[in-house]
PDB file of C-alpha atoms in Angstrom:
ATOM      1  CA  MET D   1      23.033   6.236  14.711  1.00 67.00           C
ATOM      2  CA  ALA D   2      19.932   7.963  15.794  1.00 65.00           C
ATOM      3  CA  ALA D   3      18.933   7.927  18.647  1.00 87.00           C
ATOM      4  CA  LEU D   4      15.401   6.386  17.283  1.00 95.00           C
ATOM      5  CA  GLU D   5      11.997   7.062  19.845  1.00 98.00           C
ATOM      6  CA  ILE D   6       9.373   4.072  18.116  1.00 98.00           C
ATOM      7  CA  ARG D   7       6.182   4.767  19.865  1.00 98.00           C
ATOM      8  CA  PRO D   8       3.084   2.514  18.663  1.00 98.00           C
ATOM      9  CA  LEU D   9       0.070   3.109  17.372  1.00 98.00           C
ATOM     10  CA  THR D  10      -1.884   0.158  18.713  1.00 98.00           C
ATOM     11  CA  SER D  11      -0.871  -3.419  19.238  1.00 96.00           C
ATOM     12  CA  ASP D  12      -1.500  -5.310  16.160  1.00 97.00           C
ATOM     13  CA  ILE D  13      -0.149  -2.064  13.678  1.00 99.00           C
ATOM     14  CA  GLY D  14       1.560   1.194  12.965  1.00 99.00           C
ATOM     15  CA  ALA D  15       4.225   3.270  15.254  1.00 99.00           C
ATOM     16  CA  GLU D  16       5.398   6.553  14.912  1.00 99.00           C
ATOM     17  CA  ILE D  17       9.438   7.226  14.109  1.00 99.00           C
ATOM     18  CA  HIS D  18      10.307  10.453  16.066  1.00 98.00           C
ATOM     19  CA  GLY D  19      14.757  11.279  17.052  1.00 97.00           C
ATOM     20  CA  VAL D  20      15.433  11.109  12.603  1.00 98.00           C
ATOM     21  CA  ASP D  21      16.095  14.005  10.355  1.00 98.00           C
ATOM     22  CA  LEU D  22      15.281  12.523   6.868  1.00 98.00           C
ATOM     23  CA  ARG D  23      16.550  15.937   5.650  1.00 97.00           C
ATOM     24  CA  GLN D  24      20.009  14.057   6.461  1.00 95.00           C
ATOM     25  CA  GLU D  25      22.406  11.379   4.897  1.00 93.00           C
ATOM     26  CA  LEU D  26      21.545   7.807   7.079  1.00 96.00           C
ATOM     27  CA  ASP D  27      24.121   5.344   8.649  1.00 96.00           C
ATOM     28  CA  ASN D  28      23.276   2.021   7.949  1.00 96.00           C
ATOM     29  CA  ASP D  29      22.610   1.441  11.537  1.00 97.00           C
ATOM     30  CA  THR D  30      19.640   3.683  11.118  1.00 97.00           C
ATOM     31  CA  VAL D  31      18.294   2.339   8.250  1.00 98.00           C
ATOM     32  CA  ALA D  32      18.631  -0.923   9.716  1.00 97.00           C
ATOM     33  CA  ALA D  33      16.810   0.133  12.723  1.00 98.00           C
ATOM     34  CA  ILE D  34      14.125   1.533  10.265  1.00 98.00           C
ATOM     35  CA  ARG D  35      13.681  -1.220   8.292  1.00 98.00           C
ATOM     36  CA  GLN D  36      13.189  -3.569  11.653  1.00 98.00           C
ATOM     37  CA  ALA D  37      10.495  -1.186  12.667  1.00 98.00           C
ATOM     38  CA  LEU D  38       8.830  -1.948   9.608  1.00 99.00           C
ATOM     39  CA  LEU D  39       8.943  -5.415   9.811  1.00 98.00           C
ATOM     40  CA  ASP D  40       7.442  -4.999  13.398  1.00 99.00           C
ATOM     41  CA  HIS D  41       4.885  -2.349  13.147  1.00 99.00           C
ATOM     42  CA  LEU D  42       4.183  -2.679   9.526  1.00 99.00           C
ATOM     43  CA  VAL D  43       3.679   0.918   8.721  1.00 99.00           C
ATOM     44  CA  VAL D  44       5.252   2.977  10.301  1.00 99.00           C
ATOM     45  CA  PHE D  45       5.347   7.448   9.872  1.00 99.00           C
ATOM     46  CA  PHE D  46       7.411  10.423  10.637  1.00 99.00           C
ATOM     47  CA  ARG D  47       6.004  13.665  11.138  1.00 99.00           C
ATOM     48  CA  ASP D  48       7.574  17.422  10.880  1.00 98.00           C
ATOM     49  CA  GLN D  49      10.027  16.136   7.388  1.00 99.00           C
ATOM     50  CA  PRO D  50       9.945  18.933   5.418  1.00 98.00           C
ATOM     51  CA  ILE D  51      12.404  17.153   2.654  1.00 98.00           C
ATOM     52  CA  THR D  52      12.502  17.799  -1.142  1.00 98.00           C
ATOM     53  CA  PRO D  53      11.807  15.497  -3.660  1.00 98.00           C
ATOM     54  CA  ASP D  54      15.471  14.599  -4.106  1.00 98.00           C
ATOM     55  CA  GLN D  55      15.859  14.085  -0.398  1.00 98.00           C
ATOM     56  CA  HIS D  56      12.234  11.358  -0.717  1.00 99.00           C
ATOM     57  CA  LEU D  57      14.061   9.844  -2.774  1.00 98.00           C
ATOM     58  CA  ALA D  58      17.127   9.581  -1.614  1.00 98.00           C
ATOM     59  CA  PHE D  59      15.025   7.875   1.663  1.00 98.00           C
ATOM     60  CA  ALA D  60      13.259   5.551  -0.439  1.00 98.00           C
ATOM     61  CA  GLN D  61      16.155   4.449  -2.030  1.00 97.00           C
ATOM     62  CA  GLN D  62      17.934   3.079   0.688  1.00 97.00           C
ATOM     63  CA  PHE D  63      15.018   0.212   1.009  1.00 97.00           C
ATOM     64  CA  GLY D  64      15.952  -0.969  -2.428  1.00 97.00           C
ATOM     65  CA  PRO D  65      15.504   0.162  -5.928  1.00 97.00           C
ATOM     66  CA  ILE D  66      12.522   2.650  -7.139  1.00 96.00           C
ATOM     67  CA  ASN D  67       9.136   1.463  -8.977  1.00 90.00           C
ATOM     68  CA  VAL D  68       7.909   3.991 -10.985  1.00 90.00           C
ATOM     69  CA  ALA D  69       3.620   3.453 -11.592  1.00 82.00           C
ATOM     70  CA  PRO D  70       3.034   2.509 -15.341  1.00 79.00           C
ATOM     71  CA  PHE D  71       0.436   5.094 -14.902  1.00 75.00           C
ATOM     72  CA  GLY D  72      -0.542   8.085 -12.732  1.00 81.00           C
ATOM     73  CA  PRO D  73       0.748  11.888 -12.769  1.00 91.00           C
ATOM     74  CA  LYS D  74       4.208  11.984 -12.024  1.00 95.00           C
ATOM     75  CA  LEU D  75       6.092  15.144 -10.858  1.00 95.00           C
ATOM     76  CA  ASP D  76       7.397  16.783 -14.183  1.00 94.00           C
ATOM     77  CA  SER D  77      11.081  17.091 -12.089  1.00 95.00           C
ATOM     78  CA  HIS D  78      11.276  13.486 -10.653  1.00 96.00           C
ATOM     79  CA  PRO D  79       9.237  11.385 -12.691  1.00 95.00           C
ATOM     80  CA  ALA D  80       9.783   8.541 -10.329  1.00 96.00           C
ATOM     81  CA  ILE D  81       7.629  10.482  -7.854  1.00 97.00           C
ATOM     82  CA  THR D  82       3.840   9.892  -8.499  1.00 96.00           C
ATOM     83  CA  VAL D  83       1.795  12.823  -7.664  1.00 96.00           C
ATOM     84  CA  LEU D  84      -1.766  12.389  -6.344  1.00 93.00           C
ATOM     85  CA  ASP D  85      -3.586  15.497  -6.428  1.00 93.00           C
ATOM     86  CA  GLN D  86      -7.721  15.530  -5.417  1.00 88.00           C
ATOM     87  CA  ILE D  87      -9.223  18.974  -4.354  1.00 84.00           C
ATOM     88  CA  ALA D  88     -11.960  16.605  -3.414  1.00 67.00           C
ATOM     89  CA  PRO D  89     -12.398  12.545  -3.447  1.00 65.00           C
ATOM     90  CA  VAL D  90     -13.612  10.790  -6.342  1.00 58.00           C
ATOM     91  CA  GLY D  91     -14.548   7.267  -5.270  1.00 53.00           C
ATOM     92  CA  GLY D  92     -11.273   6.551  -6.868  1.00 57.00           C
ATOM     93  CA  LEU D  93      -9.010   3.788  -6.899  1.00 57.00           C
ATOM     94  CA  ALA D  94      -7.429   4.931  -3.425  1.00 59.00           C
ATOM     95  CA  ALA D  95     -10.854   5.180  -1.577  1.00 68.00           C
ATOM     96  CA  ARG D  96     -10.798   1.017  -1.615  1.00 84.00           C
ATOM     97  CA  TRP D  97      -8.919  -1.587   0.043  1.00 93.00           C
ATOM     98  CA  HIS D  98      -6.166  -2.476  -1.222  1.00 93.00           C
ATOM     99  CA  SER D  99      -2.009  -3.281  -1.825  1.00 95.00           C
ATOM    100  CA  ASP D 100      -0.670  -1.393  -4.499  1.00 92.00           C
ATOM    101  CA  ASN D 101       0.196  -2.932  -7.791  1.00 91.00           C
ATOM    102  CA  THR D 102      -0.836  -6.926  -7.466  1.00 94.00           C
ATOM    103  CA  TYR D 103      -1.312  -7.102 -10.889  1.00 91.00           C
ATOM    104  CA  MET D 104       2.419  -7.108 -11.547  1.00 91.00           C
ATOM    105  CA  PRO D 105       4.889  -9.859 -11.636  1.00 91.00           C
ATOM    106  CA  ASN D 106       6.483  -8.330  -8.676  1.00 91.00           C
ATOM    107  CA  PRO D 107       4.860  -6.297  -6.470  1.00 92.00           C
ATOM    108  CA  PRO D 108       6.408  -3.841  -4.497  1.00 95.00           C
ATOM    109  CA  LEU D 109       8.245  -4.024  -1.219  1.00 97.00           C
ATOM    110  CA  GLY D 110       6.040  -0.914  -0.394  1.00 98.00           C
ATOM    111  CA  SER D 111       5.680   3.394  -0.724  1.00 98.00           C
ATOM    112  CA  VAL D 112       7.015   6.019   0.907  1.00 99.00           C
ATOM    113  CA  LEU D 113       4.007   8.454   0.950  1.00 99.00           C
ATOM    114  CA  ARG D 114       4.804  12.457   1.638  1.00 99.00           C
ATOM    115  CA  ALA D 115       1.476  14.605   2.548  1.00 99.00           C
ATOM    116  CA  VAL D 116       2.257  17.898   0.891  1.00 98.00           C
ATOM    117  CA  GLU D 117      -0.571  19.896   1.425  1.00 98.00           C
ATOM    118  CA  MET D 118      -3.338  18.343   3.619  1.00 97.00           C
ATOM    119  CA  PRO D 119      -7.065  19.577   4.648  1.00 96.00           C
ATOM    120  CA  ASP D 120      -7.804  21.141   7.428  1.00 95.00           C
ATOM    121  CA  ILE D 121     -10.020  18.040   8.278  1.00 95.00           C
ATOM    122  CA  GLY D 122     -10.530  14.680   6.915  1.00 94.00           C
ATOM    123  CA  GLY D 123      -8.257  12.979   4.395  1.00 94.00           C
ATOM    124  CA  ASP D 124      -6.614  10.114   6.771  1.00 97.00           C
ATOM    125  CA  THR D 125      -5.484   6.939   5.457  1.00 97.00           C
ATOM    126  CA  CYS D 126      -6.183   3.601   7.533  1.00 98.00           C
ATOM    127  CA  PHE D 127      -3.201   0.792   7.193  1.00 98.00           C
ATOM    128  CA  ALA D 128      -4.715  -2.393   7.682  1.00 98.00           C
ATOM    129  CA  ASN D 129      -2.495  -5.709   9.226  1.00 99.00           C
ATOM    130  CA  MET D 130      -2.996  -9.103   6.476  1.00 99.00           C
ATOM    131  CA  TYR D 131      -0.814 -11.547   9.133  1.00 99.00           C
ATOM    132  CA  LYS D 132      -3.790 -10.612  11.484  1.00 98.00           C
ATOM    133  CA  ALA D 133      -6.667 -10.910   9.007  1.00 98.00           C
ATOM    134  CA  TYR D 134      -5.373 -14.639   8.055  1.00 99.00           C
ATOM    135  CA  GLU D 135      -4.397 -15.640  11.565  1.00 98.00           C
ATOM    136  CA  GLN D 136      -8.387 -14.472  13.584  1.00 98.00           C
ATOM    137  CA  LEU D 137      -9.901 -16.921  10.331  1.00 99.00           C
ATOM    138  CA  SER D 138     -10.994 -20.159  11.872  1.00 99.00           C
ATOM    139  CA  GLU D 139      -8.274 -23.094  11.094  1.00 98.00           C
ATOM    140  CA  PRO D 140     -10.688 -24.699   8.738  1.00 98.00           C
ATOM    141  CA  MET D 141     -10.551 -21.478   7.016  1.00 98.00           C
ATOM    142  CA  ARG D 142      -7.160 -21.098   6.684  1.00 99.00           C
ATOM    143  CA  ALA D 143      -6.872 -24.714   5.471  1.00 98.00           C
ATOM    144  CA  LEU D 144      -8.993 -23.227   2.985  1.00 98.00           C
ATOM    145  CA  VAL D 145      -7.268 -20.374   2.157  1.00 99.00           C
ATOM    146  CA  ASP D 146      -4.231 -21.808   2.494  1.00 98.00           C
ATOM    147  CA  GLY D 147      -4.363 -24.464  -1.017  1.00 96.00           C
ATOM    148  CA  LEU D 148      -6.588 -21.454  -3.101  1.00 99.00           C
ATOM    149  CA  GLU D 149      -5.262 -19.371  -5.903  1.00 99.00           C
ATOM    150  CA  ALA D 150      -6.607 -15.764  -6.853  1.00 99.00           C
ATOM    151  CA  ALA D 151      -6.548 -13.793 -10.163  1.00 98.00           C
ATOM    152  CA  HIS D 152      -5.331 -10.226  -9.970  1.00 96.00           C
ATOM    153  CA  ASP D 153      -5.815  -8.318 -13.132  1.00 93.00           C
ATOM    154  CA  LEU D 154      -5.809  -4.513 -14.025  1.00 87.00           C
ATOM    155  CA  THR D 155      -8.358  -4.089 -16.414  1.00 79.00           C
ATOM    156  CA  TYR D 156     -10.878  -4.739 -13.916  1.00 71.00           C
ATOM    157  CA  THR D 157      -9.681  -1.546 -12.500  1.00 70.00           C
ATOM    158  CA  LEU D 158      -8.915   0.301 -14.844  1.00 70.00           C
ATOM    159  CA  SER D 159     -11.930  -0.186 -16.978  1.00 64.00           C
ATOM    160  CA  ARG D 160     -13.843   1.056 -14.092  1.00 61.00           C
ATOM    161  CA  ALA D 161     -11.033   4.705 -14.376  1.00 59.00           C
ATOM    162  CA  ILE D 162     -12.088   5.691 -17.813  1.00 55.00           C
ATOM    163  CA  ASP D 163     -15.618   7.101 -16.677  1.00 53.00           C
ATOM    164  CA  GLU D 164     -12.690   9.297 -14.313  1.00 51.00           C
ATOM    165  CA  GLY D 165     -10.962  10.304 -17.583  1.00 52.00           C
ATOM    166  CA  LEU D 166      -8.884   7.252 -18.560  1.00 52.00           C
ATOM    167  CA  ALA D 167      -8.617   7.196 -22.378  1.00 56.00           C
ATOM    168  CA  LYS D 168      -9.265   4.194 -24.122  1.00 61.00           C
ATOM    169  CA  GLU D 169      -6.295   3.763 -26.269  1.00 64.00           C
ATOM    170  CA  HIS D 170      -4.373   3.923 -22.742  1.00 67.00           C
ATOM    171  CA  LEU D 171      -6.386   0.805 -20.699  1.00 68.00           C
ATOM    172  CA  ASP D 172      -5.616  -1.133 -24.505  1.00 74.00           C
ATOM    173  CA  MET D 173      -2.216  -0.604 -23.901  1.00 76.00           C
ATOM    174  CA  MET D 174      -1.822  -1.304 -20.113  1.00 76.00           C
ATOM    175  CA  GLN D 175      -3.794  -4.530 -20.521  1.00 77.00           C
ATOM    176  CA  ALA D 176      -1.341  -5.955 -23.292  1.00 82.00           C
ATOM    177  CA  GLU D 177       1.260  -4.227 -21.189  1.00 85.00           C
ATOM    178  CA  TYR D 178      -0.160  -6.325 -17.589  1.00 86.00           C
ATOM    179  CA  PRO D 179      -1.886  -9.672 -18.470  1.00 90.00           C
ATOM    180  CA  GLU D 180      -4.053 -11.363 -15.830  1.00 93.00           C
ATOM    181  CA  LEU D 181      -1.736 -13.403 -13.297  1.00 96.00           C
ATOM    182  CA  VAL D 182      -2.927 -16.116 -10.879  1.00 98.00           C
ATOM    183  CA  ARG D 183      -0.716 -15.630  -7.773  1.00 97.00           C
ATOM    184  CA  PRO D 184      -1.516 -16.987  -4.133  1.00 98.00           C
ATOM    185  CA  VAL D 185      -4.076 -15.787  -1.164  1.00 99.00           C
ATOM    186  CA  VAL D 186      -1.965 -16.171   1.098  1.00 99.00           C
ATOM    187  CA  ARG D 187       1.573 -15.093   0.664  1.00 97.00           C
ATOM    188  CA  VAL D 188       4.346 -16.056   2.739  1.00 98.00           C
ATOM    189  CA  HIS D 189       6.065 -12.924   3.585  1.00 98.00           C
ATOM    190  CA  PRO D 190       9.735 -12.984   1.773  1.00 97.00           C
ATOM    191  CA  GLU D 191      11.651 -11.056   5.441  1.00 97.00           C
ATOM    192  CA  THR D 192       9.696 -13.029   8.545  1.00 98.00           C
ATOM    193  CA  GLY D 193       8.094 -16.263   7.298  1.00 98.00           C
ATOM    194  CA  ARG D 194       4.243 -15.256   8.149  1.00 98.00           C
ATOM    195  CA  ARG D 195       1.539 -15.848   6.397  1.00 99.00           C
ATOM    196  CA  ALA D 196      -0.873 -12.971   5.179  1.00 99.00           C
ATOM    197  CA  LEU D 197      -4.093 -12.772   3.202  1.00 99.00           C
ATOM    198  CA  PHE D 198      -3.043 -11.688  -0.162  1.00 98.00           C
ATOM    199  CA  VAL D 199      -6.221 -10.709  -2.386  1.00 98.00           C
ATOM    200  CA  ASN D 200      -7.659  -6.682  -2.633  1.00 96.00           C
ATOM    201  CA  SER D 201     -10.543  -5.005  -3.564  1.00 94.00           C
ATOM    202  CA  ASN D 202      -8.901  -3.086  -6.605  1.00 92.00           C
ATOM    203  CA  PHE D 203      -7.452  -6.058  -8.539  1.00 94.00           C
ATOM    204  CA  THR D 204      -8.621  -9.471  -7.165  1.00 96.00           C
ATOM    205  CA  THR D 205     -11.318 -10.367  -9.628  1.00 95.00           C
ATOM    206  CA  ARG D 206     -12.192 -14.204  -8.184  1.00 97.00           C
ATOM    207  CA  LEU D 207     -10.635 -17.146  -6.695  1.00 99.00           C
ATOM    208  CA  VAL D 208      -9.212 -20.173  -9.419  1.00 98.00           C
ATOM    209  CA  GLY D 209      -9.996 -23.528  -8.904  1.00 97.00           C
ATOM    210  CA  VAL D 210     -13.297 -23.260  -7.933  1.00 98.00           C
ATOM    211  CA  THR D 211     -16.388 -22.585  -9.677  1.00 98.00           C
ATOM    212  CA  GLU D 212     -17.996 -19.500 -10.073  1.00 98.00           C
ATOM    213  CA  ALA D 213     -20.643 -18.967  -7.095  1.00 99.00           C
ATOM    214  CA  GLU D 214     -17.431 -21.017  -4.579  1.00 98.00           C
ATOM    215  CA  SER D 215     -15.499 -17.562  -5.505  1.00 99.00           C
ATOM    216  CA  ASP D 216     -18.576 -15.240  -5.781  1.00 98.00           C
ATOM    217  CA  VAL D 217     -18.765 -16.027  -1.650  1.00 98.00           C
ATOM    218  CA  LEU D 218     -15.641 -16.857  -0.793  1.00 99.00           C
ATOM    219  CA  LEU D 219     -13.636 -13.654  -2.251  1.00 98.00           C
ATOM    220  CA  ALA D 220     -16.724 -11.495  -1.143  1.00 98.00           C
ATOM    221  CA  PHE D 221     -15.994 -13.436   2.483  1.00 98.00           C
ATOM    222  CA  LEU D 222     -12.738 -12.401   2.803  1.00 98.00           C
ATOM    223  CA  LEU D 223     -12.632  -9.080   0.617  1.00 97.00           C
ATOM    224  CA  ASN D 224     -15.060  -7.436   4.043  1.00 96.00           C
ATOM    225  CA  HIS D 225     -13.071  -9.433   6.970  1.00 97.00           C
ATOM    226  CA  VAL D 226      -9.582  -8.129   5.586  1.00 96.00           C
ATOM    227  CA  ARG D 227     -11.953  -4.609   6.379  1.00 94.00           C
ATOM    228  CA  SER D 228     -12.153  -5.678   9.981  1.00 95.00           C
ATOM    229  CA  PRO D 229     -11.391  -2.657  13.141  1.00 95.00           C
ATOM    230  CA  GLU D 230      -9.116  -4.790  15.433  1.00 95.00           C
ATOM    231  CA  PHE D 231      -6.761  -5.083  12.411  1.00 95.00           C
ATOM    232  CA  GLN D 232      -6.266  -1.646  11.500  1.00 97.00           C
ATOM    233  CA  CYS D 233      -4.877   1.688  12.470  1.00 98.00           C
ATOM    234  CA  ARG D 234      -5.569   5.475  11.350  1.00 98.00           C
ATOM    235  CA  PHE D 235      -3.520   8.167  10.602  1.00 98.00           C
ATOM    236  CA  ARG D 236      -4.178  11.749  10.936  1.00 98.00           C
ATOM    237  CA  TRP D 237      -2.024  13.658   8.307  1.00 98.00           C
ATOM    238  CA  ALA D 238      -0.325  17.192   8.497  1.00 98.00           C
ATOM    239  CA  ALA D 239       1.647  18.369   5.613  1.00 98.00           C
ATOM    240  CA  ASP D 240       5.417  17.236   6.323  1.00 98.00           C
ATOM    241  CA  SER D 241       4.213  13.676   7.181  1.00 99.00           C
ATOM    242  CA  ILE D 242       5.473  10.787   6.195  1.00 99.00           C
ATOM    243  CA  ALA D 243       4.059   6.695   5.557  1.00 99.00           C
ATOM    244  CA  PHE D 244       6.001   4.079   5.211  1.00 99.00           C
ATOM    245  CA  TRP D 245       4.487   0.877   4.775  1.00 99.00           C
ATOM    246  CA  ASP D 246       5.012  -2.697   3.884  1.00 98.00           C
ATOM    247  CA  ASN D 247       3.113  -3.412   0.951  1.00 98.00           C
ATOM    248  CA  ARG D 248       3.650  -7.051   1.412  1.00 98.00           C
ATOM    249  CA  ALA D 249       1.138  -7.510   4.391  1.00 98.00           C
ATOM    250  CA  VAL D 250      -0.414  -4.357   4.012  1.00 98.00           C
ATOM    251  CA  GLN D 251      -3.929  -2.679   2.684  1.00 98.00           C
ATOM    252  CA  HIS D 252      -4.382   0.584   2.925  1.00 98.00           C
ATOM    253  CA  PHE D 253      -7.874   3.233   2.132  1.00 95.00           C
ATOM    254  CA  ALA D 254      -7.804   6.532   1.639  1.00 94.00           C
ATOM    255  CA  VAL D 255     -10.487   7.977   3.605  1.00 94.00           C
ATOM    256  CA  PRO D 256     -12.545   9.815   1.174  1.00 91.00           C
ATOM    257  CA  ASP D 257     -14.427  12.306   3.383  1.00 91.00           C
ATOM    258  CA  TYR D 258     -12.765  16.229   2.709  1.00 92.00           C
ATOM    259  CA  THR D 259     -13.374  19.027   0.969  1.00 91.00           C
ATOM    260  CA  GLU D 260     -10.381  20.930   0.328  1.00 93.00           C
ATOM    261  CA  ARG D 261      -6.980  20.483  -2.007  1.00 95.00           C
ATOM    262  CA  ARG D 262      -5.279  16.934  -0.641  1.00 96.00           C
ATOM    263  CA  LEU D 263      -1.897  16.694  -2.347  1.00 97.00           C
ATOM    264  CA  MET D 264       0.589  14.076  -1.586  1.00 97.00           C
ATOM    265  CA  HIS D 265       3.412  12.763  -3.162  1.00 98.00           C
ATOM    266  CA  ARG D 266       4.959   8.892  -3.689  1.00 98.00           C
ATOM    267  CA  VAL D 267       7.781   6.934  -4.453  1.00 98.00           C
ATOM    268  CA  THR D 268       7.272   3.322  -4.384  1.00 97.00           C
ATOM    269  CA  VAL D 269      10.216   0.481  -3.557  1.00 98.00           C
ATOM    270  CA  GLU D 270      11.123  -3.108  -5.101  1.00 95.00           C
ATOM    271  CA  GLU D 271      12.273  -5.975  -4.060  1.00 89.00           C
ATOM    272  CA  TRP D 272      15.657  -5.558  -3.476  1.00 79.00           C
ATOM    273  CA  ASP D 273      17.007  -8.649  -6.793  1.00 65.00           C
TER     274      ASP D 273
END
């Protein structure tokens, strides 16, 4: 087993892992230690890891089956790798606090994101701890949200993406494939048993079983609450940096403050059956 060094970024979320070369095949003990660090810190970071696309996929597959994103550009040679390539931010989906793919019947375990080319200034990513977001609510508010459900809808996000070039027929196809889903506002993490807020700005459209006015006020409060800085860490990327986050208890936000190319490759991991 590699001698891992785990350096927490904050007391609540984020840690850098040193002492491992992700270009090499990892033994079971090392994989288990990384997984435990992920559960403990919710997002883990690796620096100076010049991995190939094959090695990127091989690392991610040790934590679960690969989830191929239903839309977005892919790496030609490796269609399971999503390409995020921007010269300047356009206020897109990543520049909003969100968990990935909560409109899907089985949202992913997490994602392994690798920086390929980064701007000299800007382009950081912030991550927020949804356990803490839940725990910092007052006891009466926790009791309220524990009993609520919310609608998650891909249409809400993709309809905005038409302005950014998404074809209308593609939107119609996605709407048919991914109808609105209703899921709890508070999710119980399947491995830790801890409770986490599970609403986000990209896909949560309304609270179910309350009036529209009640939904508007309470959902706006929750979406603002998850942005609190005390729940967050912020990662400064460099080429060959890697972030691996637990999508089940984390939201993230790509800071739109750069004017040079920001090229990243993402592999998304599903839960084991």
